[in-house]
PDB file of C-alpha atoms in Angstrom:
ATOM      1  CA  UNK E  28     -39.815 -17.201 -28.160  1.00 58.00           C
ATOM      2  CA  UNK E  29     -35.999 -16.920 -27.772  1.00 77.00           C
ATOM      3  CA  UNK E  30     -33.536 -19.193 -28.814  1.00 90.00           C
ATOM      4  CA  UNK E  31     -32.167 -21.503 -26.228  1.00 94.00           C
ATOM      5  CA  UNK E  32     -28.070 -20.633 -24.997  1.00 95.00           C
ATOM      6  CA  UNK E  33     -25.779 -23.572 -24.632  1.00 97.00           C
ATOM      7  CA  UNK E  34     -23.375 -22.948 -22.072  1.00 95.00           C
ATOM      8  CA  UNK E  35     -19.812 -24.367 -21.581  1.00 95.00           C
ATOM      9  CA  UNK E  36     -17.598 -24.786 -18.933  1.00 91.00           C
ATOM     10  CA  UNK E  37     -14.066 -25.743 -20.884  1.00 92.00           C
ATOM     11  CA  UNK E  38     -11.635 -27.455 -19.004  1.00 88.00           C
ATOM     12  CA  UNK E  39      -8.581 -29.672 -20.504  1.00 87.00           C
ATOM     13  CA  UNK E  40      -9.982 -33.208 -19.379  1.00 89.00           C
ATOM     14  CA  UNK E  41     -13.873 -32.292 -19.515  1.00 90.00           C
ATOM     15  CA  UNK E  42     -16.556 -30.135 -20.892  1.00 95.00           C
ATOM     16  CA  UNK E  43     -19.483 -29.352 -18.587  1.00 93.00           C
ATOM     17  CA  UNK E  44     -22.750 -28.540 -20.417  1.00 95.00           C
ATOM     18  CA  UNK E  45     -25.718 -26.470 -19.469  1.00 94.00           C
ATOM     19  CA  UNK E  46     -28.687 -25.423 -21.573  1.00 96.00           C
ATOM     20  CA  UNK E  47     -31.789 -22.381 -20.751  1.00 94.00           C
ATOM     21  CA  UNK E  48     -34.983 -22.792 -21.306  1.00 92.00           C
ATOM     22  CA  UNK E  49     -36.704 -20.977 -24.145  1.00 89.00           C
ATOM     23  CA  UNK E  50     -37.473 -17.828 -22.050  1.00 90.00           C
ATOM     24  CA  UNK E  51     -34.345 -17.637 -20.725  1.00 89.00           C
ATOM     25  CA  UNK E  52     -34.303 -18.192 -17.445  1.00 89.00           C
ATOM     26  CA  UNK E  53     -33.367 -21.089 -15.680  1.00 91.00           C
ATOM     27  CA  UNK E  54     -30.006 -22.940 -16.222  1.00 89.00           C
ATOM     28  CA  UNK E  55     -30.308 -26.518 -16.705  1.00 92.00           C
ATOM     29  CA  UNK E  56     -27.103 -28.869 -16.392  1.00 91.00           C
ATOM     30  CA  UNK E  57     -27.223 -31.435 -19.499  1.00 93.00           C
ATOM     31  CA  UNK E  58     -24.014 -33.649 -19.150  1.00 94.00           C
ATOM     32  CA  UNK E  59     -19.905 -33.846 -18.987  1.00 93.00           C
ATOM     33  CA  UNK E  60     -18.095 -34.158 -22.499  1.00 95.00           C
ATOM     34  CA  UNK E  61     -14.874 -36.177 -21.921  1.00 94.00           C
ATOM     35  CA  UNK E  62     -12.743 -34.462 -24.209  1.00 93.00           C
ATOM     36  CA  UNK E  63     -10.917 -36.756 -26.370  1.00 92.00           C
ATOM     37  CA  UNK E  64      -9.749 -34.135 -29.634  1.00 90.00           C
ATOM     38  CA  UNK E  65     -11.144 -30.903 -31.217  1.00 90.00           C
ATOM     39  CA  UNK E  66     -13.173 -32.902 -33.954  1.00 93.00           C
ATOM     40  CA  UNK E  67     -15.067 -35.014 -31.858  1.00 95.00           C
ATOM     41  CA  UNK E  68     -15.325 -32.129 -29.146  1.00 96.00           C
ATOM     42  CA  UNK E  69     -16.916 -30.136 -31.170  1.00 96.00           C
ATOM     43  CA  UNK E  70     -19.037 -32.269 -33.047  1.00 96.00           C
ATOM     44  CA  UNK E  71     -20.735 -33.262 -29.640  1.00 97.00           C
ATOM     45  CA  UNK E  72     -21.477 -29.685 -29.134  1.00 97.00           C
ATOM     46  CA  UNK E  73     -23.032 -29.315 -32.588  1.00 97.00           C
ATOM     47  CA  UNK E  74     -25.172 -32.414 -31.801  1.00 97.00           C
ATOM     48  CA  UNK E  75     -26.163 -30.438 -28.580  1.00 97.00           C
ATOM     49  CA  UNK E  76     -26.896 -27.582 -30.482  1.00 97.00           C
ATOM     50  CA  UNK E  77     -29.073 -29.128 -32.872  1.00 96.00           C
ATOM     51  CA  UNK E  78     -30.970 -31.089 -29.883  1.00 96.00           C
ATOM     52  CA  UNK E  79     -31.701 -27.389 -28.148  1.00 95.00           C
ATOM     53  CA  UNK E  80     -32.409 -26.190 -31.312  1.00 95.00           C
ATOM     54  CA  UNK E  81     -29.976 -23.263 -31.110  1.00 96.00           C
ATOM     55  CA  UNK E  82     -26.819 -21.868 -33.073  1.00 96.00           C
ATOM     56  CA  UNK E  83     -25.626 -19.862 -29.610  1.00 96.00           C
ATOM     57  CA  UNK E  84     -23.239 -20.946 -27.407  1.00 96.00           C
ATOM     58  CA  UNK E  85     -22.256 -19.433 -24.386  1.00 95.00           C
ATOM     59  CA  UNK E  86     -18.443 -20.310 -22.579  1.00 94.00           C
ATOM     60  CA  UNK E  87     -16.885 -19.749 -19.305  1.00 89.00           C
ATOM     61  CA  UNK E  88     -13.636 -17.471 -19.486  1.00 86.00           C
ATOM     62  CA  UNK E  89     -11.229 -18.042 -17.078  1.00 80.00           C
ATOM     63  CA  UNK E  90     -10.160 -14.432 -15.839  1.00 71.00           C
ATOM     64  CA  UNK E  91      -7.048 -14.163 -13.316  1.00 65.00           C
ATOM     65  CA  UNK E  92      -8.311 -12.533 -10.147  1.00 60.00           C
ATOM     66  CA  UNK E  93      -6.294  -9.386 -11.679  1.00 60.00           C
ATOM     67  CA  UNK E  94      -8.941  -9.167 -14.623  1.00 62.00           C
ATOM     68  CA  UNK E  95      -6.109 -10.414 -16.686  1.00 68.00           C
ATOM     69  CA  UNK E  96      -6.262 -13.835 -19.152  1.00 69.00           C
ATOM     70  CA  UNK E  97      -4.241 -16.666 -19.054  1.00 70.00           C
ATOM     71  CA  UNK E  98      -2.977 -19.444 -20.603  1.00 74.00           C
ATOM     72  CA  UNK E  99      -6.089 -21.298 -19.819  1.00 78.00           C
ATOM     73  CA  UNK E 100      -8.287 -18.436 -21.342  1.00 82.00           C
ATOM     74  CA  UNK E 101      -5.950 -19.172 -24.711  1.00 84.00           C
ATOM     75  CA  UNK E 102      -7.158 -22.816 -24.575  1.00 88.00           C
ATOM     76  CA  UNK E 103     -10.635 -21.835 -24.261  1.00 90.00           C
ATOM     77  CA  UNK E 104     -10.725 -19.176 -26.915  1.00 90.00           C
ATOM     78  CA  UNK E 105      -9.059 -21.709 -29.508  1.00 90.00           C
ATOM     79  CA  UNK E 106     -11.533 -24.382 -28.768  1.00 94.00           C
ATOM     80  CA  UNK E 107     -14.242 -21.652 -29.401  1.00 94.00           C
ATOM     81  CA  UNK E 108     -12.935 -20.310 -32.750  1.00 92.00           C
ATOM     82  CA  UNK E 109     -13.540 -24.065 -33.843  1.00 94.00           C
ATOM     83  CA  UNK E 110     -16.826 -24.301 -32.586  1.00 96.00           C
ATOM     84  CA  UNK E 111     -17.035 -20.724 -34.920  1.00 94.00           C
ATOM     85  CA  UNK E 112     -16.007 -22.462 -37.567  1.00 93.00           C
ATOM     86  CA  UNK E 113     -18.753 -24.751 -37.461  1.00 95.00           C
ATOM     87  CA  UNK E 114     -21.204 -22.360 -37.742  1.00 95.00           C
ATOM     88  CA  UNK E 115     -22.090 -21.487 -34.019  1.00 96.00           C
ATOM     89  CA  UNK E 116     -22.069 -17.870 -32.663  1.00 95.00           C
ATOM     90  CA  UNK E 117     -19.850 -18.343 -29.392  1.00 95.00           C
ATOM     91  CA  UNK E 118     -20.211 -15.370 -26.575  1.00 93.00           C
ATOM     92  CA  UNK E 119     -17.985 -15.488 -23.551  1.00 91.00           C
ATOM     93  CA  UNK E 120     -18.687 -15.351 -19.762  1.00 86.00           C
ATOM     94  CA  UNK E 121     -16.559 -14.530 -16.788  1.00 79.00           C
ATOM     95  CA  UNK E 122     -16.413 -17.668 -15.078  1.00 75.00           C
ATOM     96  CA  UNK E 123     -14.425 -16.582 -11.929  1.00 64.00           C
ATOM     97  CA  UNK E 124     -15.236 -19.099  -8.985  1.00 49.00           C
ATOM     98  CA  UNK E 125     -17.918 -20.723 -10.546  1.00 49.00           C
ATOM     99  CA  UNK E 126     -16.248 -24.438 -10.229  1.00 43.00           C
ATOM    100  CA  UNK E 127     -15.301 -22.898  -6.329  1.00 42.00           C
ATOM    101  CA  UNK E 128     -19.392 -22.808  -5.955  1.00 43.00           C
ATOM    102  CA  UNK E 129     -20.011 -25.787  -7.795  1.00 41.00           C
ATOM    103  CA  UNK E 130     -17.971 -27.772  -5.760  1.00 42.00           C
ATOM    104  CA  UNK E 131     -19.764 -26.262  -2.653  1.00 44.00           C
ATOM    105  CA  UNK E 132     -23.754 -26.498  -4.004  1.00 43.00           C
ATOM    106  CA  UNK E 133     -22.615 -30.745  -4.538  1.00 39.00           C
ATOM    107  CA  UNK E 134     -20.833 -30.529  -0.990  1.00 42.00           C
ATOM    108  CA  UNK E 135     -24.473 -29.738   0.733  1.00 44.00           C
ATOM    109  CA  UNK E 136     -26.299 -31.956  -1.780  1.00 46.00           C
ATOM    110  CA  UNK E 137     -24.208 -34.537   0.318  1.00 48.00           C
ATOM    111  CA  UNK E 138     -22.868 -36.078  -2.846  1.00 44.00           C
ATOM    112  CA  UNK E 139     -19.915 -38.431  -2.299  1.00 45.00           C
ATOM    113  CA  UNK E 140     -16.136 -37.116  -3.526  1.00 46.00           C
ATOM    114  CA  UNK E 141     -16.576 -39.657  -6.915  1.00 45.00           C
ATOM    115  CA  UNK E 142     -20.045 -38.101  -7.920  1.00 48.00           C
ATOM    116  CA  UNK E 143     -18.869 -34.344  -7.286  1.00 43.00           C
ATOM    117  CA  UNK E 144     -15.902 -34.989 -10.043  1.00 51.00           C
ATOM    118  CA  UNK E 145     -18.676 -36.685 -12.191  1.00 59.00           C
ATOM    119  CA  UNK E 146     -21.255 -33.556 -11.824  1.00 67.00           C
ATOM    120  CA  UNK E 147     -19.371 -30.450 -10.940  1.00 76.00           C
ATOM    121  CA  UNK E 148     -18.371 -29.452 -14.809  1.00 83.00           C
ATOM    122  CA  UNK E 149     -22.123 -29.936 -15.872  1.00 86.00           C
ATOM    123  CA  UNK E 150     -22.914 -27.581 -12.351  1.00 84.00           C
ATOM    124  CA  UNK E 151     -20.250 -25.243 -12.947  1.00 84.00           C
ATOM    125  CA  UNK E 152     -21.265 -24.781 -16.517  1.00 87.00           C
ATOM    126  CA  UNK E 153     -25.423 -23.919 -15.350  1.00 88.00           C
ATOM    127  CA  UNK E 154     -23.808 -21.840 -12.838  1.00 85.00           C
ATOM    128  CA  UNK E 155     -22.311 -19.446 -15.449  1.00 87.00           C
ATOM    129  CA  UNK E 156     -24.820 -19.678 -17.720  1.00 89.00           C
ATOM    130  CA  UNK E 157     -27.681 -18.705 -14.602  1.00 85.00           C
ATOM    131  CA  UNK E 158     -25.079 -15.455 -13.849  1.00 82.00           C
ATOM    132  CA  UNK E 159     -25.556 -14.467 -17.140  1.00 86.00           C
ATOM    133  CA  UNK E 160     -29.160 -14.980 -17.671  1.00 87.00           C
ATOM    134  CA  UNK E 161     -29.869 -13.142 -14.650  1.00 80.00           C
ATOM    135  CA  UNK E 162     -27.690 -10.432 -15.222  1.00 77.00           C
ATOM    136  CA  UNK E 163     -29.035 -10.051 -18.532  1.00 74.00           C
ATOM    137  CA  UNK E 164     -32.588  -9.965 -18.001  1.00 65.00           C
ATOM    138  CA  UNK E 165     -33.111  -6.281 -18.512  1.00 49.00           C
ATOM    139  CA  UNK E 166     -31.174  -6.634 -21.502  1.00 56.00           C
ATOM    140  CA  UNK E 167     -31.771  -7.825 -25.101  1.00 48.00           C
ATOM    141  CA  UNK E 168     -29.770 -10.791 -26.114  1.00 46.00           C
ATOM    142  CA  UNK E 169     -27.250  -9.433 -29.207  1.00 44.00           C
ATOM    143  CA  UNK E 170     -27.742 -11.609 -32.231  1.00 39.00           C
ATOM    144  CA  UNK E 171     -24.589 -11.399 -33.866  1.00 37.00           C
ATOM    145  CA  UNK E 172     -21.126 -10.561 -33.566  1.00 38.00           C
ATOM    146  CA  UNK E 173     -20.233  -6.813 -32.287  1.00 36.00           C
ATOM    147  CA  UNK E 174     -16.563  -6.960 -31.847  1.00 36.00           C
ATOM    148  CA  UNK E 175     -13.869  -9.174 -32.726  1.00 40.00           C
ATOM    149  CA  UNK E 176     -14.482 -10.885 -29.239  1.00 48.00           C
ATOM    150  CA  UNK E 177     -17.726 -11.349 -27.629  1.00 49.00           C
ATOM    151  CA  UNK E 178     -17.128 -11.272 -23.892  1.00 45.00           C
ATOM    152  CA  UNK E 179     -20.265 -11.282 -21.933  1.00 42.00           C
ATOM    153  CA  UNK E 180     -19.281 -10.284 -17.757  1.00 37.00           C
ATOM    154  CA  UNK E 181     -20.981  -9.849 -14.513  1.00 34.00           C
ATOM    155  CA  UNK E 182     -19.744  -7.101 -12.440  1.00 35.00           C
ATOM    156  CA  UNK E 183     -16.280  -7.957 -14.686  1.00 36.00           C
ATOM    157  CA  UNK E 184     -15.132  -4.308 -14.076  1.00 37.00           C
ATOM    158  CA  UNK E 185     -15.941  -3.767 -10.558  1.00 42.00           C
ATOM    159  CA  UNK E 186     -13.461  -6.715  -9.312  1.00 59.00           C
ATOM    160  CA  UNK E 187     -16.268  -7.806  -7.019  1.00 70.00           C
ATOM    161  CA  UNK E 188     -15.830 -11.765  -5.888  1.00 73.00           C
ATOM    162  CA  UNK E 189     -18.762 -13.457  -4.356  1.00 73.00           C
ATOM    163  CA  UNK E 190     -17.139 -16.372  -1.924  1.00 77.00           C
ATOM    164  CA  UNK E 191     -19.349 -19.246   0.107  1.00 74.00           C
ATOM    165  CA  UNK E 192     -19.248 -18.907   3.431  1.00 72.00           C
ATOM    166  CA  UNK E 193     -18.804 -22.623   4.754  1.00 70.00           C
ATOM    167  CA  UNK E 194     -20.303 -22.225   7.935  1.00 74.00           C
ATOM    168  CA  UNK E 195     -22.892 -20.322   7.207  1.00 79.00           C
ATOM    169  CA  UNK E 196     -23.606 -21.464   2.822  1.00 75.00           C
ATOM    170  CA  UNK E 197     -24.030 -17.286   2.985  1.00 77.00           C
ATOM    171  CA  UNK E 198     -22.788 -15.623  -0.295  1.00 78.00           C
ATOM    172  CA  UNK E 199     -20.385 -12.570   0.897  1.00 79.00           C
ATOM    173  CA  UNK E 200     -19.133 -10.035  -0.883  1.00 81.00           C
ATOM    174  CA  UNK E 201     -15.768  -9.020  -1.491  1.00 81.00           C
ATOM    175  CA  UNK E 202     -13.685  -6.197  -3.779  1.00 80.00           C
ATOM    176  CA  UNK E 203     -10.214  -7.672  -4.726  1.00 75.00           C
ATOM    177  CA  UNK E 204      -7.426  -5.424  -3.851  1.00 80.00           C
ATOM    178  CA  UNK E 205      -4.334  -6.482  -4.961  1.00 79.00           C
ATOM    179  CA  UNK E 206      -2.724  -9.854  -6.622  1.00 78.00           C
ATOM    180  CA  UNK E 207       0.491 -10.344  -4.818  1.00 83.00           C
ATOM    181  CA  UNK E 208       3.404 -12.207  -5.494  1.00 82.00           C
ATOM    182  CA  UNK E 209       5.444 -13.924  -2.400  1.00 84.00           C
ATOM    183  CA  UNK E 210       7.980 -16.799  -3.011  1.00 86.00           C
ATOM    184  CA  UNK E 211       6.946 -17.938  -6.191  1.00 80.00           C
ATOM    185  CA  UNK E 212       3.621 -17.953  -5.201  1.00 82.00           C
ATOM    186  CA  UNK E 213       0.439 -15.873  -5.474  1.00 83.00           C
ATOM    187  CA  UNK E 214      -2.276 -14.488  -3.371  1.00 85.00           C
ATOM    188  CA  UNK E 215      -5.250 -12.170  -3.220  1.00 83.00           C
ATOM    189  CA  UNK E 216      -5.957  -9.353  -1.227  1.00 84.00           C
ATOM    190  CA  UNK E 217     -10.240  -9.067  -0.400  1.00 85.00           C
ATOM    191  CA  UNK E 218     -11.892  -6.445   1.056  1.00 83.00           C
ATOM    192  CA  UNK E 219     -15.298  -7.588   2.880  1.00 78.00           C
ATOM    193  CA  UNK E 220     -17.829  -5.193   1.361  1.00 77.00           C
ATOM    194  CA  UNK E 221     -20.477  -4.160   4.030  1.00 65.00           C
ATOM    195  CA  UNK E 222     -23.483  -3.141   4.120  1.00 57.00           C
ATOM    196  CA  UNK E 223     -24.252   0.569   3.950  1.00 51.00           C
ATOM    197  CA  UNK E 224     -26.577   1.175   7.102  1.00 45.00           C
ATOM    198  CA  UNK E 225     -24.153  -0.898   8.895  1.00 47.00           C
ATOM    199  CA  UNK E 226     -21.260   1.228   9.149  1.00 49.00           C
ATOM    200  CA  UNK E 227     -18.968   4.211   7.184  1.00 46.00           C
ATOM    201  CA  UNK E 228     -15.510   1.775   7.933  1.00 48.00           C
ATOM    202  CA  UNK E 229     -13.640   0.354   5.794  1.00 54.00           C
ATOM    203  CA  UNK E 230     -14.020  -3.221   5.477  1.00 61.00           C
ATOM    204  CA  UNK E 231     -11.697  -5.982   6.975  1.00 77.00           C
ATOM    205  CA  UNK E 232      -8.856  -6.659   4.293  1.00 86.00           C
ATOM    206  CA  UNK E 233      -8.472 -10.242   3.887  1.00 87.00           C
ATOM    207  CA  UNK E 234      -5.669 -12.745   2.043  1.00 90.00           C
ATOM    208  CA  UNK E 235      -5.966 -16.016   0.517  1.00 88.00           C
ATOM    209  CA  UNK E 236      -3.569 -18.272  -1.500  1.00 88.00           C
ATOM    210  CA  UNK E 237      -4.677 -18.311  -5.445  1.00 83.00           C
ATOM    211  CA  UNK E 238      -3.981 -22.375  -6.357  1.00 82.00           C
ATOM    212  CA  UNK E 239      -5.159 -24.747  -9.122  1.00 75.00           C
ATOM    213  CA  UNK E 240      -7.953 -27.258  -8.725  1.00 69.00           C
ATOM    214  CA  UNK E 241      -7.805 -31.042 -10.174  1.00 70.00           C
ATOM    215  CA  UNK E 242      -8.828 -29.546 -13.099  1.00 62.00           C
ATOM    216  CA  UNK E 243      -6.422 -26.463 -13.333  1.00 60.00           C
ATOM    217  CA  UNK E 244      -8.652 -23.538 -12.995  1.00 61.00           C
ATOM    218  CA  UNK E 245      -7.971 -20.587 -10.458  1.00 67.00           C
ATOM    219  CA  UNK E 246      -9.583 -21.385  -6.652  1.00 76.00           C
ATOM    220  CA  UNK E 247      -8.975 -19.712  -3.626  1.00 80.00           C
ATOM    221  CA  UNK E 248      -7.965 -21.091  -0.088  1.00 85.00           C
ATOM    222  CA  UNK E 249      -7.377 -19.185   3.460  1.00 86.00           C
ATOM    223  CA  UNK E 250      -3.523 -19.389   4.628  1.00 89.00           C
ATOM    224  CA  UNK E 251      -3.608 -20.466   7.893  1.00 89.00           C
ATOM    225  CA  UNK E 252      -0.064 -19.988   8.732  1.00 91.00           C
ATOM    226  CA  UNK E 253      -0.128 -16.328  10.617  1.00 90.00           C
ATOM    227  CA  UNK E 254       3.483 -15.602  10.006  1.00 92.00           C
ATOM    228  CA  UNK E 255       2.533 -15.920   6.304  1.00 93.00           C
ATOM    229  CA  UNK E 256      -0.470 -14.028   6.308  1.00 91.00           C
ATOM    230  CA  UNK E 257       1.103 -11.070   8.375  1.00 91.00           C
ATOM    231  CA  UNK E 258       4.304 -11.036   5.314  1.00 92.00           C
ATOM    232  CA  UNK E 259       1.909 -11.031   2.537  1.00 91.00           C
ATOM    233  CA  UNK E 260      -0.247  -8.356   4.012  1.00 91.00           C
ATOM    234  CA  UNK E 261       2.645  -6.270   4.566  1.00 90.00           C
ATOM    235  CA  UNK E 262       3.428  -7.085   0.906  1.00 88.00           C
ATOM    236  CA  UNK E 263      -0.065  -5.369  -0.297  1.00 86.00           C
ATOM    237  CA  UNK E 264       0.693  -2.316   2.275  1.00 87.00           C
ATOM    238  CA  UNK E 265       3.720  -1.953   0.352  1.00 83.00           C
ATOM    239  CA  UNK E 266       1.760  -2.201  -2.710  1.00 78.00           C
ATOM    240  CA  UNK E 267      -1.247   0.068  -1.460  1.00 77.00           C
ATOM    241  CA  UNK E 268       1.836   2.785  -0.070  1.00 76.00           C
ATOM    242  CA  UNK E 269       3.634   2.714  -3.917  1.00 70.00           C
ATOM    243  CA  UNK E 270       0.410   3.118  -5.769  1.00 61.00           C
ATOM    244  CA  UNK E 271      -0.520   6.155  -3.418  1.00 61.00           C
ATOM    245  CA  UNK E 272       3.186   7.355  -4.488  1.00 58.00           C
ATOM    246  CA  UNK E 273       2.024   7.289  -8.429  1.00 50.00           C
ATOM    247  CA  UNK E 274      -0.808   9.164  -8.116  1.00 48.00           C
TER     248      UNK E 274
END
C-alpha cells in the first residue's frame, strides 16, 4: 500500500487542501487553511500530514502561460522549503487553470458566489492533485529527492491548455502560441487543437486577456472588443513573421 499525497493549492490569503487515497487514485478535497503566518501554516499541514499518515506533499506551481515562473511561484516555493524543513518531502505540480476549472465544476454544482470562495481552494487543490495522479499512473511514485527542485508537470512541455467550454462544460484543447504584450497589458495567443480524422488545417488561432483572480493567480478571459482583438492578433503575426526571420 502506498503512502497517501497531500496536495496544496498555495495562495496568499488561503491554502486549499486535498488528500489521495492509499492507492492513489482519487483526489479528495479536505479543507481551506486561512493563512495567518508561516509557523502556524505549516504546522496545520504537519497535523494534516500526520492525520493521512504521510510525509509527502504535493503543491500547485503557478507557471506563466509562457512556461515561465513568477513572483507568485517565489511565494510558493518559500512556503515549501519551510514545510522541508519540517521534515516533509514537497514535489511540485503545474497548476495552470486549475482555480479557472474549479471555479467552473462549483458554478454547475449551483453553489452560491459565498460558498464558491469558501470551497474553490480545497477544489482547486484535488484538481491538481487528480492531474497528477492520473498522469502518473503508469509511473512509480519517486521516494526522495532527485534534483534540487522536484517539479512534477502534465503535458508542462507541450504548452497544451485545456479550457471549459461554458456552453457546452466540454474540455477543449488548445496549444499556446505566443504571450503578447499590448498597452501594459498581456494576452495569449491559442490555437484550437483538432482532431486528426477531422481535418489536415490548421486550427483557429484564438486571443484572450491573461488577468488576476480575487486571489491573484493567472486566469484567462475572451476580449470582446474586436478592434482589440484584431491589434493584438496583428501583434502575434508580427511575432509569428520575426521568429520565422530567426530561424
Amino acid at each position: 500500500m502506498n503512502e497517501r499525497i497531500l496536495a496544496l493549492d498555495i495562495g496568499d490569503v488561503r491554502i486549499g487542501v486535498a488528500v489521495s487515497d492509499a492507492m492513489r487514485m482519487i483526489a479528495t478535497p479536505v479543507e481551506v487553511i486561512k493563512r495567518v503566518g508561516f509557523g502556524p501554516d505549516v504546522k496545520r499541514v504537519k497535523q494534516l500530514c500526520e492525520q493521512y499518515d504521510t510525509t509527502i506533499v504535493l503543491s500547485g506551481l503557478p507557471y506563466n502561460m509562457d512556461g515561465t515562473l513568477g513572483f507568485q511561484s517565489e511565494k510558493v516555493k518559500l512556503f515549501c522549503q519551510q514545510l522541508e524543513k519540517a521534515g516533509l518531502t514537497v514535489y511540485y505540480q503545474d497548476e495552470r487553470l486549475t482555480t479557472v476549472t474549479a471555479e467552473h465544476a462549483l458554478l454547475e454544482d449551483n453553489m452560491h458566489r459565498a460558498e464558491r470562495r469558501q470551497n474553490v481552494d480545497k477544489v482547486a487543490a484535488a484538481i491538481i492533485l487528480q492531474q497528477f495522479l492520473d498522469s502518473q499512473a503508469q509511473n512509480t511514485m519517486p521516494t526522495g529527492h532527485e534534483s534540487e527542485e522536484n517539479t512534477m508537470t502534465m503535458e508542462n512541455e507541450s504548452n497544451i491548455i485545456e479550457l471549459i467550454d461554458d456552453e457546452t462544460g466540454a474540455t477543449v484543447p488548445f496549444e499556446h502560441l505566443a504571450t503578447i504584450e499590448h498597452e501594459g497589458e498581456y494576452y495569449i495567443a491559442l490555437m484550437v487543437i483538432e482532431e486528426e480524422d477531422q481535418n489536415d488545417e490548421e486550427g483557429e488561432v484564438v486571443i484572450m486577456k491573461i488577468e488576476a483572480d480575487d486571489q491573484g493567480n493567472e486566469c484567462y478571459v475572451c476580449v470582446e472588443d474586436e478592434e482589440l482583438q484584431e491589434t493584438v492578433f496583428e501583434k502575434f503575426l508580427q511575432l509569428m513573421e520575426e521568429a520565422e526571420d530567426e530561424e
